[in-house]
Amino acid sequence: MLPYPLLTLSLILMWLLLNGFTPGHLVLGILVAVFASWAMASLRPDRPRFAKWYLLPKLFGIVLYDIVKSNIAVALIILKIGRRSHNPGFLTVELDIENHVAVAVLAVVLTSTPGSAWLEYDSNDRTVLLHVLDLDNEAQWRDMIKNRYEKLLMEIFA
Amino acid sequence: MIQPAADIPVWAAIAVAFFLLVGSGLALIGAIGFLRLPTFYERIHAPTLGTSWGIGGVMLASMIFFTVSSGRLVFHEILIGIFVTVTTPITFMLLARAALHRDRAEGNGNVPDKQNKSQVATDVLVGSGSRDV
């Protein structure tokens, strides 16, 4: 009946947020959400399996904090162009996570953090090519990705 | 009902103005960086200022303003934030991989190669290993 309950629920919530809560829109939203999840089911994507979903707010908090920090860092680099030289460079990181959803979440996190860009993921040898705007301390970047994000993601997605 | 903008309390006006200025300021800085950074891979970092806290600041300002002025919780702006965050990496990776492909094919710049895989993989491993130590 409902192949992706979480997706259905999010779609209903989105419909009600966009249209305002009325009983009519609740019914319409449920209809749209159920048919959309059936359409999704025929694509047969991997189901995300959450092991420790209660760690999601922690991940969210860490990411929000890091985005604020790197926003300031990148803004300073841009405004100070010419005076202080930054050191852009490529960085290859080997990942241990295999779960597709977890890799996608990591890609979204690293891309939305200014200063680091996810360029290319190779699923054969599970390496990702990143471009970093200020690659002063390569080991520190590697450590941040592996220990700060990847460990947490591996706990969340079993 | 929505009141005129002048009728909202001072604390709310200050918060709205603060977030609006922070958000639009970051978007402006991102645009300046997009114009002035020297290489493509550096330029690609600049607009993410606008898509992270740029949009976030404007979103928070809008949420505070309409919540205070209409007297009920307004937070559907959060959907804009979610969709911008989730869809940005797609365009971003398309552009970046197109640039990578072109640079590798033309052999310009110091772009890491992926063509001759085993060789490159060991190079990268050895390189990073020695730098870590």
mmCIF file of C-alpha atoms in Angstrom:
data_model
loop_
_atom_site.group_PDB
_atom_site.id
_atom_site.type_symbol
_atom_site.label_atom_id
_atom_site.label_comp_id
_atom_site.label_asym_id
_atom_site.label_seq_id
_atom_site.Cartn_x
_atom_site.Cartn_y
_atom_site.Cartn_z
ATOM 1 C CA MET A 1 0.000 0.000 0.000
ATOM 2 C CA LEU A 2 2.626 2.558 1.066
ATOM 3 C CA PRO A 3 6.075 1.602 -0.198
ATOM 4 C CA TYR A 4 7.792 4.695 1.186
ATOM 5 C CA PRO A 5 5.956 5.898 4.304
ATOM 6 C CA LEU A 6 8.513 8.612 5.064
ATOM 7 C CA LEU A 7 8.268 10.019 1.542
ATOM 8 C CA THR A 8 4.467 9.970 1.672
ATOM 9 C CA LEU A 9 4.465 11.774 5.002
ATOM 10 C CA SER A 10 6.929 14.428 3.797
ATOM 11 C CA LEU A 11 4.873 15.023 0.648
ATOM 12 C CA ILE A 12 1.662 15.493 2.665
ATOM 13 C CA LEU A 13 3.495 17.895 4.975
ATOM 14 C CA MET A 14 4.893 19.818 2.002
ATOM 15 C CA TRP A 15 1.451 20.046 0.388
ATOM 16 C CA LEU A 16 -0.093 21.422 3.570
ATOM 17 C CA LEU A 17 2.744 23.919 4.077
ATOM 18 C CA LEU A 18 2.325 25.205 0.528
ATOM 19 C CA ASN A 19 -1.466 25.376 0.491
ATOM 20 C CA GLY A 20 -2.386 26.060 4.102
ATOM 21 C CA PHE A 21 -4.155 23.581 6.363
ATOM 22 C CA THR A 22 -7.772 22.871 5.392
ATOM 23 C CA PRO A 23 -9.547 19.486 5.439
ATOM 24 C CA GLY A 24 -9.929 19.657 1.646
ATOM 25 C CA HIS A 25 -6.220 20.159 1.112
ATOM 26 C CA LEU A 26 -5.450 17.372 3.585
ATOM 27 C CA VAL A 27 -7.452 14.914 1.441
ATOM 28 C CA LEU A 28 -5.932 16.242 -1.798
ATOM 29 C CA GLY A 29 -2.443 16.154 -0.279
ATOM 30 C CA ILE A 30 -2.860 12.540 0.849
ATOM 31 C CA LEU A 31 -4.044 11.553 -2.648
ATOM 32 C CA VAL A 32 -1.112 13.293 -4.331
ATOM 33 C CA ALA A 33 1.388 11.843 -1.838
ATOM 34 C CA VAL A 34 0.114 8.267 -2.186
ATOM 35 C CA PHE A 35 0.162 8.371 -5.993
ATOM 36 C CA ALA A 36 3.584 10.022 -6.022
ATOM 37 C CA SER A 37 5.041 7.303 -3.779
ATOM 38 C CA TRP A 38 3.572 4.623 -6.038
ATOM 39 C CA ALA A 39 5.267 6.336 -8.983
ATOM 40 C CA MET A 40 8.487 6.389 -6.950
ATOM 41 C CA ALA A 41 8.102 2.676 -6.151
ATOM 42 C CA SER A 42 8.070 1.791 -9.843
ATOM 43 C CA LEU A 43 11.547 3.361 -10.105
ATOM 44 C CA ARG A 44 12.727 0.950 -7.386
ATOM 45 C CA PRO A 45 15.292 3.124 -5.618
ATOM 46 C CA ASP A 46 17.201 1.788 -2.603
ATOM 47 C CA ARG A 47 15.279 2.207 0.604
ATOM 48 C CA PRO A 48 17.235 4.254 3.102
ATOM 49 C CA ARG A 49 17.591 2.304 6.333
ATOM 50 C CA PHE A 50 17.995 4.371 9.440
ATOM 51 C CA ALA A 51 19.833 2.729 12.313
ATOM 52 C CA LYS A 52 20.133 5.644 14.695
ATOM 53 C CA TRP A 53 17.794 8.268 13.316
ATOM 54 C CA TYR A 54 17.952 10.169 16.612
ATOM 55 C CA LEU A 55 21.464 11.282 15.638
ATOM 56 C CA LEU A 56 20.048 13.264 12.674
ATOM 57 C CA PRO A 57 19.518 16.478 14.716
ATOM 58 C CA LYS A 58 23.143 16.231 15.872
ATOM 59 C CA LEU A 59 24.321 16.000 12.259
ATOM 60 C CA PHE A 60 22.041 18.903 11.357
ATOM 61 C CA GLY A 61 23.483 21.029 14.170
ATOM 62 C CA ILE A 62 27.093 20.248 13.268
ATOM 63 C CA VAL A 63 26.471 21.027 9.595
ATOM 64 C CA LEU A 64 24.672 24.294 10.363
ATOM 65 C CA TYR A 65 27.542 25.394 12.607
ATOM 66 C CA ASP A 66 30.171 24.453 9.996
ATOM 67 C CA ILE A 67 28.252 26.282 7.268
ATOM 68 C CA VAL A 68 28.225 29.473 9.350
ATOM 69 C CA LYS A 69 31.954 29.111 10.013
ATOM 70 C CA SER A 70 32.901 28.443 6.399
ATOM 71 C CA ASN A 71 30.597 31.211 5.149
ATOM 72 C CA ILE A 72 32.638 33.672 7.193
ATOM 73 C CA ALA A 73 35.928 32.118 6.067
ATOM 74 C CA VAL A 74 35.034 32.228 2.355
ATOM 75 C CA ALA A 75 33.591 35.755 2.605
ATOM 76 C CA LEU A 76 36.878 36.921 4.157
ATOM 77 C CA ILE A 77 38.903 35.224 1.406
ATOM 78 C CA ILE A 78 36.818 36.911 -1.309
ATOM 79 C CA LEU A 79 36.951 40.352 0.290
ATOM 80 C CA LYS A 80 40.689 40.165 0.919
ATOM 81 C CA ILE A 81 41.615 39.036 -2.597
ATOM 82 C CA GLY A 82 45.076 40.196 -3.581
ATOM 83 C CA ARG A 83 46.218 41.009 -0.079
ATOM 84 C CA ARG A 84 46.348 37.541 1.441
ATOM 85 C CA SER A 85 46.773 34.666 -0.949
ATOM 86 C CA HIS A 86 44.720 31.549 -0.337
ATOM 87 C CA ASN A 87 45.799 28.146 -1.455
ATOM 88 C CA PRO A 88 43.213 26.309 -3.566
ATOM 89 C CA GLY A 89 43.747 22.664 -4.395
ATOM 90 C CA PHE A 90 42.314 19.265 -5.193
ATOM 91 C CA LEU A 91 41.916 16.606 -2.561
ATOM 92 C CA THR A 92 41.178 12.910 -2.996
ATOM 93 C CA VAL A 93 39.490 11.204 -0.070
ATOM 94 C CA GLU A 94 38.735 7.513 0.252
ATOM 95 C CA LEU A 95 35.338 6.871 1.764
ATOM 96 C CA ASP A 96 34.254 3.920 3.849
ATOM 97 C CA ILE A 97 30.519 4.455 3.519
ATOM 98 C CA GLU A 98 28.773 2.474 0.814
ATOM 99 C CA ASN A 99 25.144 3.343 1.418
ATOM 100 C CA HIS A 100 23.983 5.454 -1.541
ATOM 101 C CA VAL A 101 21.783 7.699 0.579
ATOM 102 C CA ALA A 102 24.631 8.349 3.008
ATOM 103 C CA VAL A 103 26.994 9.244 0.142
ATOM 104 C CA ALA A 104 24.336 11.576 -1.274
ATOM 105 C CA VAL A 105 23.889 13.260 2.114
ATOM 106 C CA LEU A 106 27.648 13.703 2.416
ATOM 107 C CA ALA A 107 27.727 15.249 -1.080
ATOM 108 C CA VAL A 108 24.970 17.703 -0.173
ATOM 109 C CA VAL A 109 26.735 18.606 3.085
ATOM 110 C CA LEU A 110 30.121 19.220 1.459
ATOM 111 C CA THR A 111 28.632 21.142 -1.452
ATOM 112 C CA SER A 112 26.477 23.417 0.657
ATOM 113 C CA THR A 113 29.461 24.198 2.855
ATOM 114 C CA PRO A 114 31.208 27.067 1.071
ATOM 115 C CA GLY A 115 34.888 26.401 0.569
ATOM 116 C CA SER A 116 34.606 22.728 -0.273
ATOM 117 C CA ALA A 117 33.204 21.309 -3.493
ATOM 118 C CA TRP A 118 32.338 17.712 -4.312
ATOM 119 C CA LEU A 119 33.534 17.188 -7.873
ATOM 120 C CA GLU A 120 33.487 13.506 -8.672
ATOM 121 C CA TYR A 121 32.687 10.241 -6.900
ATOM 122 C CA ASP A 122 34.088 6.993 -8.185
ATOM 123 C CA SER A 123 32.006 4.054 -6.985
ATOM 124 C CA ASN A 124 34.638 1.527 -8.163
ATOM 125 C CA ASP A 125 37.369 2.495 -5.743
ATOM 126 C CA ARG A 126 35.064 4.617 -3.542
ATOM 127 C CA THR A 127 37.135 7.746 -3.759
ATOM 128 C CA VAL A 128 35.825 11.254 -4.050
ATOM 129 C CA LEU A 129 37.597 14.158 -5.692
ATOM 130 C CA LEU A 130 37.077 17.412 -3.829
ATOM 131 C CA HIS A 131 38.167 20.941 -4.566
ATOM 132 C CA VAL A 132 38.951 23.061 -1.546
ATOM 133 C CA LEU A 133 39.250 26.842 -1.692
ATOM 134 C CA ASP A 134 41.789 27.128 1.097
ATOM 135 C CA LEU A 135 43.810 23.952 1.366
ATOM 136 C CA ASP A 136 46.189 25.085 4.065
ATOM 137 C CA ASN A 137 46.077 21.938 6.102
ATOM 138 C CA GLU A 138 45.255 18.902 3.996
ATOM 139 C CA ALA A 139 45.312 16.449 6.913
ATOM 140 C CA GLN A 140 42.830 18.625 8.791
ATOM 141 C CA TRP A 141 40.344 18.561 5.887
ATOM 142 C CA ARG A 142 40.697 14.816 5.563
ATOM 143 C CA ASP A 143 40.211 14.413 9.294
ATOM 144 C CA MET A 144 37.111 16.621 9.265
ATOM 145 C CA ILE A 145 35.442 14.656 6.470
ATOM 146 C CA LYS A 146 36.361 11.243 7.861
ATOM 147 C CA ASN A 147 35.769 11.818 11.567
ATOM 148 C CA ARG A 148 33.297 14.674 11.763
ATOM 149 C CA TYR A 149 30.845 13.661 9.022
ATOM 150 C CA GLU A 150 31.521 10.143 7.832
ATOM 151 C CA LYS A 151 31.560 8.515 11.247
ATOM 152 C CA LEU A 152 28.251 10.097 12.147
ATOM 153 C CA LEU A 153 26.708 9.155 8.786
ATOM 154 C CA MET A 154 27.830 5.558 9.222
ATOM 155 C CA GLU A 155 26.063 5.472 12.565
ATOM 156 C CA ILE A 156 22.884 6.991 11.197
ATOM 157 C CA PHE A 157 22.625 4.810 8.085
ATOM 158 C CA ALA A 158 23.267 1.193 8.926
ATOM 159 C CA MET B 1 -4.213 39.939 9.061
ATOM 160 C CA ILE B 2 -0.980 41.340 7.728
ATOM 161 C CA GLN B 3 -0.172 44.705 9.245
ATOM 162 C CA PRO B 4 1.817 47.463 7.560
ATOM 163 C CA ALA B 5 5.561 46.977 8.054
ATOM 164 C CA ALA B 6 5.824 49.949 10.405
ATOM 165 C CA ASP B 7 3.606 48.301 13.021
ATOM 166 C CA ILE B 8 5.838 45.380 13.975
ATOM 167 C CA PRO B 9 7.673 45.620 17.333
ATOM 168 C CA VAL B 10 11.201 46.997 17.439
ATOM 169 C CA TRP B 11 12.913 43.730 18.432
ATOM 170 C CA ALA B 12 11.305 41.977 15.464
ATOM 171 C CA ALA B 13 12.253 44.793 13.103
ATOM 172 C CA ILE B 14 15.873 44.604 14.292
ATOM 173 C CA ALA B 15 15.977 40.814 13.859
ATOM 174 C CA VAL B 16 14.379 41.009 10.396
ATOM 175 C CA ALA B 17 16.763 43.750 9.282
ATOM 176 C CA PHE B 18 19.764 41.856 10.662
ATOM 177 C CA PHE B 19 18.985 38.577 8.897
ATOM 178 C CA LEU B 20 18.002 40.360 5.692
ATOM 179 C CA LEU B 21 21.286 42.293 5.647
ATOM 180 C CA VAL B 22 23.378 39.216 6.496
ATOM 181 C CA GLY B 23 21.654 37.129 3.805
ATOM 182 C CA SER B 24 21.798 39.703 1.044
ATOM 183 C CA GLY B 25 25.313 40.738 2.066
ATOM 184 C CA LEU B 26 26.559 37.165 1.734
ATOM 185 C CA ALA B 27 24.834 36.800 -1.631
ATOM 186 C CA LEU B 28 26.538 40.011 -2.787
ATOM 187 C CA ILE B 29 29.953 38.821 -1.564
ATOM 188 C CA GLY B 30 29.350 35.533 -3.380
ATOM 189 C CA ALA B 31 28.583 37.437 -6.591
ATOM 190 C CA ILE B 32 31.747 39.542 -6.185
ATOM 191 C CA GLY B 33 33.792 36.386 -5.655
ATOM 192 C CA PHE B 34 32.178 34.817 -8.705
ATOM 193 C CA LEU B 35 33.397 37.805 -10.711
ATOM 194 C CA ARG B 36 36.885 38.148 -9.252
ATOM 195 C CA LEU B 37 38.274 34.717 -8.381
ATOM 196 C CA PRO B 38 40.868 33.634 -10.956
ATOM 197 C CA THR B 39 40.089 29.992 -11.867
ATOM 198 C CA PHE B 40 36.902 28.065 -12.588
ATOM 199 C CA TYR B 41 37.315 25.720 -9.634
ATOM 200 C CA GLU B 42 37.719 28.652 -7.266
ATOM 201 C CA ARG B 43 34.804 30.556 -8.781
ATOM 202 C CA ILE B 44 32.540 27.565 -8.201
ATOM 203 C CA HIS B 45 32.849 28.103 -4.429
ATOM 204 C CA ALA B 46 31.581 31.683 -4.437
ATOM 205 C CA PRO B 47 27.869 31.195 -5.273
ATOM 206 C CA THR B 48 27.508 28.642 -2.458
ATOM 207 C CA LEU B 49 27.578 31.632 -0.099
ATOM 208 C CA GLY B 50 24.290 32.687 -1.661
ATOM 209 C CA THR B 51 22.797 29.210 -1.579
ATOM 210 C CA SER B 52 23.695 28.507 2.062
ATOM 211 C CA TRP B 53 23.429 31.425 4.466
ATOM 212 C CA GLY B 54 22.446 33.877 1.757
ATOM 213 C CA ILE B 55 19.138 32.120 1.250
ATOM 214 C CA GLY B 56 19.095 31.133 4.940
ATOM 215 C CA GLY B 57 19.244 34.726 6.157
ATOM 216 C CA VAL B 58 16.533 35.966 3.796
ATOM 217 C CA MET B 59 14.411 32.933 4.714
ATOM 218 C CA LEU B 60 14.731 33.597 8.464
ATOM 219 C CA ALA B 61 13.933 37.290 7.972
ATOM 220 C CA SER B 62 10.806 36.420 5.990
ATOM 221 C CA MET B 63 9.723 33.852 8.585
ATOM 222 C CA ILE B 64 10.155 36.292 11.477
ATOM 223 C CA PHE B 65 8.431 39.161 9.668
ATOM 224 C CA PHE B 66 5.344 37.238 8.581
ATOM 225 C CA THR B 67 5.063 35.325 11.869
ATOM 226 C CA VAL B 68 5.121 38.549 13.887
ATOM 227 C CA SER B 69 2.969 40.637 11.561
ATOM 228 C CA SER B 70 0.272 38.018 10.942
ATOM 229 C CA GLY B 71 0.257 36.653 14.510
ATOM 230 C CA ARG B 72 0.496 32.998 13.497
ATOM 231 C CA LEU B 73 3.432 30.702 12.819
ATOM 232 C CA VAL B 74 4.587 31.087 9.203
ATOM 233 C CA PHE B 75 7.369 28.719 8.204
ATOM 234 C CA HIS B 76 6.675 27.470 4.713
ATOM 235 C CA GLU B 77 9.773 29.434 3.569
ATOM 236 C CA ILE B 78 11.746 26.511 4.981
ATOM 237 C CA LEU B 79 10.726 24.595 1.837
ATOM 238 C CA ILE B 80 12.683 27.093 -0.299
ATOM 239 C CA GLY B 81 15.744 26.438 1.847
ATOM 240 C CA ILE B 82 15.344 22.665 1.630
ATOM 241 C CA PHE B 83 14.845 22.628 -2.144
ATOM 242 C CA VAL B 84 17.719 25.029 -2.821
ATOM 243 C CA THR B 85 20.037 22.959 -0.602
ATOM 244 C CA VAL B 86 19.044 19.648 -2.162
ATOM 245 C CA THR B 87 19.101 20.773 -5.804
ATOM 246 C CA THR B 88 22.243 22.950 -5.813
ATOM 247 C CA PRO B 89 24.716 20.023 -5.756
ATOM 248 C CA ILE B 90 23.186 18.605 -8.946
ATOM 249 C CA THR B 91 23.889 21.651 -11.136
ATOM 250 C CA PHE B 92 27.122 22.148 -9.299
ATOM 251 C CA MET B 93 28.461 18.646 -10.013
ATOM 252 C CA LEU B 94 27.288 18.805 -13.652
ATOM 253 C CA LEU B 95 29.304 22.009 -14.161
ATOM 254 C CA ALA B 96 32.319 20.745 -12.224
ATOM 255 C CA ARG B 97 32.476 17.407 -14.029
ATOM 256 C CA ALA B 98 32.073 19.096 -17.410
ATOM 257 C CA ALA B 99 35.021 21.337 -16.523
ATOM 258 C CA LEU B 100 37.061 18.361 -15.267
ATOM 259 C CA HIS B 101 36.353 16.429 -18.453
ATOM 260 C CA ARG B 102 37.378 19.351 -20.657
ATOM 261 C CA ASP B 103 40.542 20.061 -18.675
ATOM 262 C CA ARG B 104 41.571 16.410 -18.770
ATOM 263 C CA ALA B 105 40.864 16.092 -22.489
ATOM 264 C CA GLU B 106 42.798 19.258 -23.313
ATOM 265 C CA GLY B 107 45.431 18.601 -20.665
ATOM 266 C CA ASN B 108 45.383 22.094 -19.208
ATOM 267 C CA GLY B 109 45.867 23.033 -15.612
ATOM 268 C CA ASN B 110 46.942 20.710 -12.819
ATOM 269 C CA VAL B 111 43.741 18.669 -12.814
ATOM 270 C CA PRO B 112 44.113 15.221 -11.226
ATOM 271 C CA ASP B 113 43.878 12.564 -13.914
ATOM 272 C CA LYS B 114 41.544 9.599 -13.788
ATOM 273 C CA GLN B 115 42.335 8.026 -17.183
ATOM 274 C CA ASN B 116 45.089 5.640 -16.197
ATOM 275 C CA LYS B 117 43.524 4.530 -13.014
ATOM 276 C CA SER B 118 45.811 2.129 -11.162
ATOM 277 C CA GLN B 119 48.833 4.385 -11.712
ATOM 278 C CA VAL B 120 47.005 7.460 -10.507
ATOM 279 C CA ALA B 121 45.493 5.665 -7.550
ATOM 280 C CA THR B 122 48.904 4.610 -6.236
ATOM 281 C CA ASP B 123 50.314 8.078 -6.906
ATOM 282 C CA VAL B 124 47.537 9.669 -4.907
ATOM 283 C CA LEU B 125 47.937 7.131 -2.099
ATOM 284 C CA VAL B 126 51.682 7.593 -1.879
ATOM 285 C CA GLY B 127 51.349 11.362 -2.190
ATOM 286 C CA SER B 128 48.778 11.741 0.519
ATOM 287 C CA GLY B 129 50.479 9.201 2.747
ATOM 288 C CA SER B 130 53.780 11.011 2.726
ATOM 289 C CA ARG B 131 52.063 14.343 3.395
ATOM 290 C CA ASP B 132 50.084 12.931 6.303
ATOM 291 C CA VAL B 133 53.271 11.673 7.942
#
